[in-house]
Short mmCIF file of C-alpha atoms in Angstrom, two decimals:
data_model
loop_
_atom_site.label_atom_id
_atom_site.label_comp_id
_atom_site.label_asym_id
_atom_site.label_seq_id
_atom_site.Cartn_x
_atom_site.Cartn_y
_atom_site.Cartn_z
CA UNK A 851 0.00 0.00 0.00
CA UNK A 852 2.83 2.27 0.92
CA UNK A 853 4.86 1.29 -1.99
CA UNK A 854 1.58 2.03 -4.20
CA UNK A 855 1.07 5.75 -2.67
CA UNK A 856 4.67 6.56 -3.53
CA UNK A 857 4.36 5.87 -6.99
CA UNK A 858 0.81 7.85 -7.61
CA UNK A 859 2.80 10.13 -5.36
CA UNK A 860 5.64 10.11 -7.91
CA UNK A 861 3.73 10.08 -11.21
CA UNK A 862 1.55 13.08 -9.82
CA UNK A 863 4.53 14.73 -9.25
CA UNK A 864 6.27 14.27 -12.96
CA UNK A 865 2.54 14.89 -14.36
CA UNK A 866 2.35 18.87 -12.78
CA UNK A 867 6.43 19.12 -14.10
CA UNK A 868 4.93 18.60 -17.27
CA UNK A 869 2.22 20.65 -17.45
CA UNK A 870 4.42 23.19 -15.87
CA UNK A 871 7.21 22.66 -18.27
CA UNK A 872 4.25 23.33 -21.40
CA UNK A 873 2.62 26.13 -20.13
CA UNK A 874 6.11 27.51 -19.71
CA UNK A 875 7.04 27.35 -22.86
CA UNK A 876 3.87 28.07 -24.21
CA UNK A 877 4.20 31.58 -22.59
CA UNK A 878 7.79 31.38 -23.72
CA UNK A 879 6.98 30.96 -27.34
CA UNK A 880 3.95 33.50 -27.06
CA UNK A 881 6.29 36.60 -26.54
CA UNK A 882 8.06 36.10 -29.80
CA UNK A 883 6.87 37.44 -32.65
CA UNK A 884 6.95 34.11 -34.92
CA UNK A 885 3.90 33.72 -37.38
CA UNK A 886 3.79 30.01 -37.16
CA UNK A 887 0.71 28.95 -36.11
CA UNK A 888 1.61 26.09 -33.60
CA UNK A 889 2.87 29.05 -32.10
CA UNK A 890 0.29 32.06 -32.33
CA UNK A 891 -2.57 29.70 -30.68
CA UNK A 892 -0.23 30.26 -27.44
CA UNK A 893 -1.50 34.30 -27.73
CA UNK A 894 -5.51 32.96 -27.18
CA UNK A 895 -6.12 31.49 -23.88
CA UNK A 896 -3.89 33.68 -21.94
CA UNK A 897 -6.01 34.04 -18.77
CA UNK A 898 -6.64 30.53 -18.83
CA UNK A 899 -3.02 30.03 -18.43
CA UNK A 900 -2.46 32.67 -16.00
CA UNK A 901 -5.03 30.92 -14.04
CA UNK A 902 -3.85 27.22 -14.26
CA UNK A 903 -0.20 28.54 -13.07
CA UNK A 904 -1.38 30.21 -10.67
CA UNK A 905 -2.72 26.37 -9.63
CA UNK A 906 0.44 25.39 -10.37
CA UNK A 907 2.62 27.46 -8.35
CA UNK A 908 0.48 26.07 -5.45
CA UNK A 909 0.86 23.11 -6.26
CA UNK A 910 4.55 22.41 -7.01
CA UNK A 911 5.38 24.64 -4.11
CA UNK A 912 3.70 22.10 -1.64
CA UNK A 913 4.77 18.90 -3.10
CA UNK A 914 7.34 19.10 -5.34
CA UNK A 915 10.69 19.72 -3.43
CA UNK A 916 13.20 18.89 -5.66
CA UNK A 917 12.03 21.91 -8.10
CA UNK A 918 11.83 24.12 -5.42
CA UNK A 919 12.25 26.77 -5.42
CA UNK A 920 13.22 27.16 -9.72
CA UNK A 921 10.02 25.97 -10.96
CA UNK A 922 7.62 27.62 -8.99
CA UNK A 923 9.44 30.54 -9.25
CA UNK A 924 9.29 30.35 -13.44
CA UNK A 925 5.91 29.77 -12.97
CA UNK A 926 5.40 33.18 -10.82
CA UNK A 927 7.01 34.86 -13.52
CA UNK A 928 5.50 33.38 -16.92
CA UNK A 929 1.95 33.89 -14.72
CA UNK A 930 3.21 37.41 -13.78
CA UNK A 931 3.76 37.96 -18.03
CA UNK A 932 0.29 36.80 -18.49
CA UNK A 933 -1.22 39.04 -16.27
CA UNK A 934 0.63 41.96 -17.84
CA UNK A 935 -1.27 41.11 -21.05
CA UNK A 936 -4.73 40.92 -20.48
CA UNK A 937 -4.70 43.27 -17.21
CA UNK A 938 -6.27 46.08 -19.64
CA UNK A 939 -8.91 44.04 -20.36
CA UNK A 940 -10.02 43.41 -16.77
CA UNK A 941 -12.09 45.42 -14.65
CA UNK A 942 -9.23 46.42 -12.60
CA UNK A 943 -7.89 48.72 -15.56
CA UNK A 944 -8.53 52.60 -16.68
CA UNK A 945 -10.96 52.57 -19.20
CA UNK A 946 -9.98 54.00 -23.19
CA UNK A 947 -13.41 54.81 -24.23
CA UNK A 948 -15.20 56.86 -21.36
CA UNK A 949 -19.53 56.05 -21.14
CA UNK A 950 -21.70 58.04 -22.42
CA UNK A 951 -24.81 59.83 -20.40
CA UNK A 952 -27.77 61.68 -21.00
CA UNK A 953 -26.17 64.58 -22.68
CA UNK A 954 -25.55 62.32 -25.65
CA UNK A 955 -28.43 62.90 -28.48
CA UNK A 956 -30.80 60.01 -29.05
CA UNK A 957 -29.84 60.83 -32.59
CA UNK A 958 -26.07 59.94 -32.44
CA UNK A 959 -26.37 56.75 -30.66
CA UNK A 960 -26.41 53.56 -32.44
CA UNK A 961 -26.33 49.62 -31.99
CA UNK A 962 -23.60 47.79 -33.48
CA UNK A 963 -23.91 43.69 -34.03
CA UNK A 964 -21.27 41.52 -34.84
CA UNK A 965 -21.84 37.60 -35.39
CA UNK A 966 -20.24 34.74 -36.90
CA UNK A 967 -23.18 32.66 -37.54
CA UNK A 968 -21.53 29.50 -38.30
CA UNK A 969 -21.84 28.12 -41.71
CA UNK A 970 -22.79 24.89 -40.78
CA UNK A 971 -25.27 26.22 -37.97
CA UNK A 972 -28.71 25.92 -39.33
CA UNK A 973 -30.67 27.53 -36.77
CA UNK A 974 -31.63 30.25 -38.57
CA UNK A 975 -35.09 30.65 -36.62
CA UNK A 976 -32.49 31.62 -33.41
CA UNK A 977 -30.53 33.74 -34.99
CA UNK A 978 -33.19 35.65 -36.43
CA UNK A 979 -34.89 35.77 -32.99
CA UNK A 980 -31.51 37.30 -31.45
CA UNK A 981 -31.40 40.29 -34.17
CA UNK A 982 -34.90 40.92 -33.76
CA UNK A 983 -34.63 41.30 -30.11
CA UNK A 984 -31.50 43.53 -30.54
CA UNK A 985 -32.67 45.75 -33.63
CA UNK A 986 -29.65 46.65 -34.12
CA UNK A 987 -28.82 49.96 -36.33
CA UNK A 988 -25.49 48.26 -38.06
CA UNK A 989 -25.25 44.44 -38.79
CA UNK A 990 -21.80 42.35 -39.59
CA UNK A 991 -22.76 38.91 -40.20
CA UNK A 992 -19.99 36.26 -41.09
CA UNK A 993 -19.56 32.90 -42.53
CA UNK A 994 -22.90 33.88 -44.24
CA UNK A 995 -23.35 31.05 -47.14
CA UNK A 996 -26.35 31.14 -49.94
CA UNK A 997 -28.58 29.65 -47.37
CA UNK A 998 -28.09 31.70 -44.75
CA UNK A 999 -28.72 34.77 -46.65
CA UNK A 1000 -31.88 33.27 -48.10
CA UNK A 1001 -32.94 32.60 -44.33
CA UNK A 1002 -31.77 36.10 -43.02
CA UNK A 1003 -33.51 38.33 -45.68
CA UNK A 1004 -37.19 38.27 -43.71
CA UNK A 1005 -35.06 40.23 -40.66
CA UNK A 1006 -32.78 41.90 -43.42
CA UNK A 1007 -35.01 43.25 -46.26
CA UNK A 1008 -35.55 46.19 -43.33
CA UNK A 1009 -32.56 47.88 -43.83
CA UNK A 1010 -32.45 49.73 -46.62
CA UNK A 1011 -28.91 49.74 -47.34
CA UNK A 1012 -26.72 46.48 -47.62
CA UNK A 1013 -23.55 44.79 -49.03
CA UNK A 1014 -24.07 40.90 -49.37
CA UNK A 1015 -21.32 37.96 -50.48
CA UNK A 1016 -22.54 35.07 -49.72
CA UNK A 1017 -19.70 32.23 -50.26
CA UNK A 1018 -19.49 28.58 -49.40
CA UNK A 1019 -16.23 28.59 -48.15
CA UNK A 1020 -16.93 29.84 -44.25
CA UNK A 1021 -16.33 33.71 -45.18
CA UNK A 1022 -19.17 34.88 -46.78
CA UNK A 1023 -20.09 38.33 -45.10
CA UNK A 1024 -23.20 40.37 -44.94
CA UNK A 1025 -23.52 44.21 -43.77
CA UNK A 1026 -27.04 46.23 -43.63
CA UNK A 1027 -27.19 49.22 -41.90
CA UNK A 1028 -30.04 51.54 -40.81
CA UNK A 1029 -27.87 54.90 -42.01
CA UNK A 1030 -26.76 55.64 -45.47
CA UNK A 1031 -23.73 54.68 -47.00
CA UNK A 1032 -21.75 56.27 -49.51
CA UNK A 1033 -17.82 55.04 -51.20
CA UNK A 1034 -18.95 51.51 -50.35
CA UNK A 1035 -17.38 48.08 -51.31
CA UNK A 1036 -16.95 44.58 -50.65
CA UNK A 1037 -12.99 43.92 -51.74
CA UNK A 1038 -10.65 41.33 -51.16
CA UNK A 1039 -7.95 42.74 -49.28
CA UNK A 1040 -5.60 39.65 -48.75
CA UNK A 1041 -6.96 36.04 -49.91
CA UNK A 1042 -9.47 35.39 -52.92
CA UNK A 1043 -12.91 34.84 -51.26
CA UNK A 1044 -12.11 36.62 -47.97
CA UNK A 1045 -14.17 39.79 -48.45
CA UNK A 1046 -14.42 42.59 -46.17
CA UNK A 1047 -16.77 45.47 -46.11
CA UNK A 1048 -15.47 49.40 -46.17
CA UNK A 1049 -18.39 51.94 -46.39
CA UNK A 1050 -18.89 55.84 -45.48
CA UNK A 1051 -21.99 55.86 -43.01
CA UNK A 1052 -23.84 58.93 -42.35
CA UNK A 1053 -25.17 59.01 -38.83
CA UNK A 1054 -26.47 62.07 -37.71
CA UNK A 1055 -25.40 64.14 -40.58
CA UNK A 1056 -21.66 63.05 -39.71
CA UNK A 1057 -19.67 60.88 -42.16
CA UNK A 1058 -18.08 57.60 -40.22
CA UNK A 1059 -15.92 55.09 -42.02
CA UNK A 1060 -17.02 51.65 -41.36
CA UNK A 1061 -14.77 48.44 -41.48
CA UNK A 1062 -15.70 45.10 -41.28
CA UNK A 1063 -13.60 42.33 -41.72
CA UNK A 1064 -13.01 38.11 -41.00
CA UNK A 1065 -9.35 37.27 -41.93
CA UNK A 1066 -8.24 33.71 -41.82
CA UNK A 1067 -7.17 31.58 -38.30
CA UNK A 1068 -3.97 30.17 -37.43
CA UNK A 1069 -4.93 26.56 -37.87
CA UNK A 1070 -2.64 23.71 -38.96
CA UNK A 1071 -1.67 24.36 -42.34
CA UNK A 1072 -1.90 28.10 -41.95
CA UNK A 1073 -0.29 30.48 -39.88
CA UNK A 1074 -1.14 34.26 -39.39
CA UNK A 1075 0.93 35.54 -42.08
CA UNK A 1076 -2.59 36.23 -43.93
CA UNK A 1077 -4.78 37.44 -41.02
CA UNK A 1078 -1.88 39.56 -40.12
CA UNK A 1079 -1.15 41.61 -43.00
CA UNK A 1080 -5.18 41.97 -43.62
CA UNK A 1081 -5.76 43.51 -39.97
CA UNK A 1082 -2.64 45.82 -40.73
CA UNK A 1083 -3.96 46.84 -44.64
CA UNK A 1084 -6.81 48.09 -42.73
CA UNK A 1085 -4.75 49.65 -40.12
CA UNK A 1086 -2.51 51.57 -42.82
CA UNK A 1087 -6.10 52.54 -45.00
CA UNK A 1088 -6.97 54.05 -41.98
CA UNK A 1089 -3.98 55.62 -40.31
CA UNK A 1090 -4.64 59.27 -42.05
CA UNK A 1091 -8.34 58.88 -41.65
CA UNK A 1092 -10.10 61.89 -39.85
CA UNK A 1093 -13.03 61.20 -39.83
CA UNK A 1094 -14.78 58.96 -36.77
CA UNK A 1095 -14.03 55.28 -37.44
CA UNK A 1096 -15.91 51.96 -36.43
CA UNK A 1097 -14.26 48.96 -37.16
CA UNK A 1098 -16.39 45.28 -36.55
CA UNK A 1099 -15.50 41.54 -37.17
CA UNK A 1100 -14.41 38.15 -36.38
CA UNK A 1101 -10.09 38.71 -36.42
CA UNK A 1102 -9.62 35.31 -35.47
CA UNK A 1103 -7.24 37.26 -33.18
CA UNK A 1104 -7.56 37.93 -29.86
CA UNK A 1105 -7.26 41.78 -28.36
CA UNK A 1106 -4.27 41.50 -26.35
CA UNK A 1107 -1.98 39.84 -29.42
CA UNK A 1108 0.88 41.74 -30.73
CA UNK A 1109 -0.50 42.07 -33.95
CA UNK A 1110 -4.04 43.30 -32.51
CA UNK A 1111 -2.23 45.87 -30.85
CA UNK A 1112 -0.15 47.09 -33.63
CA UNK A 1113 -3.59 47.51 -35.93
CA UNK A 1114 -5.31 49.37 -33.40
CA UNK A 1115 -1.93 51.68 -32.77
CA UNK A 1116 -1.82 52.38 -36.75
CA UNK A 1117 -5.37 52.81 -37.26
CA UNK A 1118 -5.25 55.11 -33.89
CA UNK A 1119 -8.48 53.55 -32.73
CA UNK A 1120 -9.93 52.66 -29.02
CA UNK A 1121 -11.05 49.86 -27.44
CA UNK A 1122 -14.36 49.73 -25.67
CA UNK A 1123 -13.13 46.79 -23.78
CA UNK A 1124 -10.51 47.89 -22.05
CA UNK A 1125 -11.00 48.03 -18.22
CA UNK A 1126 -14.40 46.42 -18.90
CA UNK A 1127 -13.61 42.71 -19.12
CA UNK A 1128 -12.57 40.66 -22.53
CA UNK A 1129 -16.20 39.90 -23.73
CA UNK A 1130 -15.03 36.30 -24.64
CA UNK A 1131 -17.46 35.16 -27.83
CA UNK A 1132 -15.65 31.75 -28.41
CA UNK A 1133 -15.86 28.95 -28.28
CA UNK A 1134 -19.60 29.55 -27.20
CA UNK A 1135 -20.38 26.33 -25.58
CA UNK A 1136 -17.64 26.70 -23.04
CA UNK A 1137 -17.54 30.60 -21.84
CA UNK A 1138 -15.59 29.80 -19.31
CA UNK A 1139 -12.59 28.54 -21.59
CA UNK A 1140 -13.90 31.44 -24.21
CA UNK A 1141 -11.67 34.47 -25.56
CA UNK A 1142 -12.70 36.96 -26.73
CA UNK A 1143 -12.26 37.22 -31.05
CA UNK A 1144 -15.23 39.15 -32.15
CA UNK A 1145 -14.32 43.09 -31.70
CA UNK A 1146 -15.49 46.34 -31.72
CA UNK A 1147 -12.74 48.94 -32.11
CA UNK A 1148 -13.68 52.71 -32.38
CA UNK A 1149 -11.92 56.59 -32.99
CA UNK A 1150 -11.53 58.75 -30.38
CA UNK A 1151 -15.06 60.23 -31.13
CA UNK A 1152 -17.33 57.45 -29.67
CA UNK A 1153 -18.45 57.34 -26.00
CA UNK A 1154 -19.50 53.80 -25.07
CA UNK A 1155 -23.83 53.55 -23.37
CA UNK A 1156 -23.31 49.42 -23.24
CA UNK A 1157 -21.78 46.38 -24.38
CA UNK A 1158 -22.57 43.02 -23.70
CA UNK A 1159 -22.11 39.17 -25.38
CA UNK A 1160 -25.21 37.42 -26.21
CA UNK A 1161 -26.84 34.15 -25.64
CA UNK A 1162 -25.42 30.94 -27.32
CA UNK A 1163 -27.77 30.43 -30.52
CA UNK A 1164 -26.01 27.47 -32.17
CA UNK A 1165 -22.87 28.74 -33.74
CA UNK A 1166 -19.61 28.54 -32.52
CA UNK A 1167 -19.37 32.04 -31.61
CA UNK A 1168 -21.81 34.45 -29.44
CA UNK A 1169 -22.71 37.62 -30.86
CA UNK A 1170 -21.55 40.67 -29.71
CA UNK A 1171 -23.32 43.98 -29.43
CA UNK A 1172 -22.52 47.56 -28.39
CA UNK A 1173 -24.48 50.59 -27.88
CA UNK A 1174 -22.22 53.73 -29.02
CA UNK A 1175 -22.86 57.44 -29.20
CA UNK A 1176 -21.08 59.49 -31.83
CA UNK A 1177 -20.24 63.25 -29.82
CA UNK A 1178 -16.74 64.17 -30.94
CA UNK A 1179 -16.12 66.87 -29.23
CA UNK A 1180 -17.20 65.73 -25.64
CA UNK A 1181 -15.91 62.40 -26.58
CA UNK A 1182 -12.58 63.85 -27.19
CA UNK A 1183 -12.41 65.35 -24.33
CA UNK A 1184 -12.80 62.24 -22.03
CA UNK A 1185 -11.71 59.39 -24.18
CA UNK A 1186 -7.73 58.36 -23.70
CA UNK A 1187 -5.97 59.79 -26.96
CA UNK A 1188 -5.52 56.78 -29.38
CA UNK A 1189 -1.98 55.71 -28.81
CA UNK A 1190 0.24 56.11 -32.33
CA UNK A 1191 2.68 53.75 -34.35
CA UNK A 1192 6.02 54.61 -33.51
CA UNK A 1193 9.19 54.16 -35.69
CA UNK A 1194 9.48 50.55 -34.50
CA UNK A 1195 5.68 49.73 -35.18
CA UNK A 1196 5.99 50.85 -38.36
CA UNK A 1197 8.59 49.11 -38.98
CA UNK A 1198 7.16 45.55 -38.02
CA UNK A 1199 3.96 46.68 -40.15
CA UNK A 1200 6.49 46.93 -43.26
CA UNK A 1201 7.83 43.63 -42.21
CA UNK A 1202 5.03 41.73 -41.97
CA UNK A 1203 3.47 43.20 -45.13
CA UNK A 1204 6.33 42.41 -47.26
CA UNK A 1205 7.00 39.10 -46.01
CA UNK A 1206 3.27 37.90 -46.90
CA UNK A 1207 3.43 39.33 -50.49
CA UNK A 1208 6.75 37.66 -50.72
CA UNK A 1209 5.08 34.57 -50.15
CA UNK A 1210 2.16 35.18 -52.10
CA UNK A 1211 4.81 35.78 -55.12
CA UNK A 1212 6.69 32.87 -54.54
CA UNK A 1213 3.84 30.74 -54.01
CA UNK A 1214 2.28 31.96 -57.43
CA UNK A 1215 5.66 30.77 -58.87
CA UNK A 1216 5.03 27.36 -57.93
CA UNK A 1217 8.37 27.70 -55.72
#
C-alpha cells in the first residue's frame, strides 16, 4: 500500500512538471513574434493560463521539493507575463473609451452587431430571434453562405442599405445598416474569397468610415501571415483617416496579441473593452474557456452607453453587441488619446506586409 502511494505520489509529481514545463514554454513561445501557427494559438487562452499557473505554483510549491524553489518561481514569472497582457482588459484597468450619459443625443447613438453565424449552424429561426430582439442599427454577419442569406432576408429586407457575399467557403459576409452609405465596397484585401466590407456611413449628418472584416485563423496548415497583414492593410487605410471610425469583425485574433495591438496603434483607434472585461465570444459552448475574437474597435469620437455578449444560438461564436454614441467633441475630451505607431511599429507593419506578399509571389511561382 505504501509502496503504491509513492508511486501515484511520484507520477503526480512528474505529471504537474509537465504541465508546468508546457505552459512555460507556451508563454515562452507566445512573446516572440513568430507567425507560425503552432505558435500564435499560445496568444488565445492567456487568462486561462495565468489561471492554471497560478494552480500550479500552489501546487509544485507544496509537493514538489526537488524543483523548489526554480520551478515555482518560473511559474510566478510566466503567470506574472500573463497578467501583464490581459490586465487592460479586466475590470481592474482605466478605461480608453469613457460612457456616455444623457447629454448624448438620441440621434447619435447607435447599436452595433457583430456575429459569426456559423456556416454549418442551421438555426436560422435563433438567430433571427436574437437580431430581432436587438434591432440593431449596423449588422456584420460572417460565414454567411447562400442559405443563410436566403434565411436572413425576412429580418434583413428592413434595412435599406446592404452589401451581401454570400460564399461557401466559411467567409461569406453580410452588412445592412439603418444609415446611409456612400464610397462603399466589398474587396478582397488579402486572400481570394475573404471579403471585407469598407463603407462611409452617415449618422447624424456626420460621415463615419465603417470596417468590417473576418481574416483567416492560425490553424494547422496556416499560420497568421494572412490574417496579419489583412488587420494591418486596414490599419494603414486608416492611419490618415479623420473622420470617426468603427471597425467590426471576427479577427480570429484575440485583443491583447501583438499584432491586434499594432492595428489598433496604426489605425489610432480605441477599445471599448478595455477596463471592462474581454467579452469572450468563443468557443460559445464553453464561456468559461472562451476568448474573446469578435471586436469592436472605435476613434476617439465614440463614448460607449453598453456592451454586452449574447446568448449561445447554435454557432460557434456568441454575438456581440454595443451601444455607441457618436459626440466628438465631448468624446474627445474624455476618451484616452488613441496611442500612435512609432518608428518601431511601423517598422514591423512593413515587415510583416512584405514578407506575406513575398510569399504570395513565390507561391504563385510554384516555388
Amino acid at each position: 500500500m505504501l509502496k503504491g502511494t509513492r508511486v501515484a505520489r511520484n507520477v503526480g509529481v512528474w505529471a504537474l512538471r509537465v504541465l508546468a514545463a508546457v505552459l512555460i514554454a507556451g508563454s515562452l513561445a507566445s512573446a516572440t513574434r513568430f507567425e507560425q501557427w503552432w505558435i500564435r494559438v499560445w496568444d488565445f487562452p492567456r487568462l486561462q493560463i495565468f489561471i492554471a499557473m497560478l494552480v500550479l505554483l500552489v501546487l509544485t510549491a507544496l509537493f514538489d521539493r526537488k524543483t523548489r524553489p526554480w520551478l515555482p518561481l518560473a511559474l510566478a514569472a510566466c503567470a506574472g507575463w500573463q497578467a501583464y497582457r490581459i490586465f487592460p482588459h479586466s475590470f481592474l484597468a482605466p478605461t480608453e473609451v469613457a460612457s456616455a450619459d444623457a447629454r448624448s443625443k438620441d440621434a447619435s447613438c447607435l447599436r452595433v452587431f457583430a456575429f459569426n453565424v456559423l456556416q454549418d449552424n442551421r438555426d436560422y429561426a435563433a438567430a433571427l430571434e436574437l437580431i430581432r430582439e436587438e434591432r440593431p442599427d449596423i449588422l456584420l454577419l460572417t460565414e454567411t453562405d447562400a442559405a443563410w442569406a436566403e434565411a436572413l432576408e425576412p429580418v434583413l429586407k428592413a434595412y435599406p442599405h446592404r452589401l451581401d457575399r454570400p460564399l461557401p467557403n466559411t467567409y461569406g459576409m453580410m452588412f445592412a445598416s439603418r444609415f446611409p452609405m456612400s464610397d462603399a465596397a466589398i474587396r478582397d484585401l488579402a486572400k481570394p474569397d475573404t471579403p471585407s466590407v469598407m463603407a462611409t456611413l452617415k449618422i447624424d449628418g456626420q460621415a463615419v468610415r465603417f470596417f468590417g472584416i473576418h481574416p483567416h485563423p492560425p490553424r494547422p496548415g496556416s499560420d497568421t501571415d494572412e490574417r496579419d497583414y489583412e488587420l494591418l492593410k486596414v490599419g494603414k487605410l486608416l492611419e490618415q483617416e479623420r473622420r470617426p471610425v468603427l471597425v467590426l469583425g471576427d479577427f480570429n485574433d484575440v485583443a491583447w496579441s501583438n499584432t491586434s495591438e499594432l492595428f489598433k496603434k496604426t489605425a489610432r483607434l480605441l477599445d471599448p473593452r478595455i477596463g471592462r472585461g474581454s467579452y469572450a465570444t468563443f468557443p460559445s459552448n464553453m464561456i468559461w474557456l472562451a476568448w474573446p475574437l469578435d471586436h469592436v474597435f472605435v476613434s476617439e469620437h465614440f463614448l460607449l452607453k453598453d456592451m454586452r455578449v449574447l446568448r449561445d444560438v447554435g454557432s460557434d461564436h456568441r454575438a456581440i453587441v454595443s451601444d455607441l454614441c457618436l459626440d466628438p467633441s465631448r468624446a474627445k475630451a474624455v476618451n484616452d488619446t488613441p496611442e500612435k505607431a512609432d518608428a518601431g511599429d511601423r517598422e514591423d507593419t512593413q515587415d510583416i506586409s512584405q514578407d506575406y506578399v513575398e510569399a504570395r509571389q513565390e507561391k504563385a511561382a510554384g516555388n
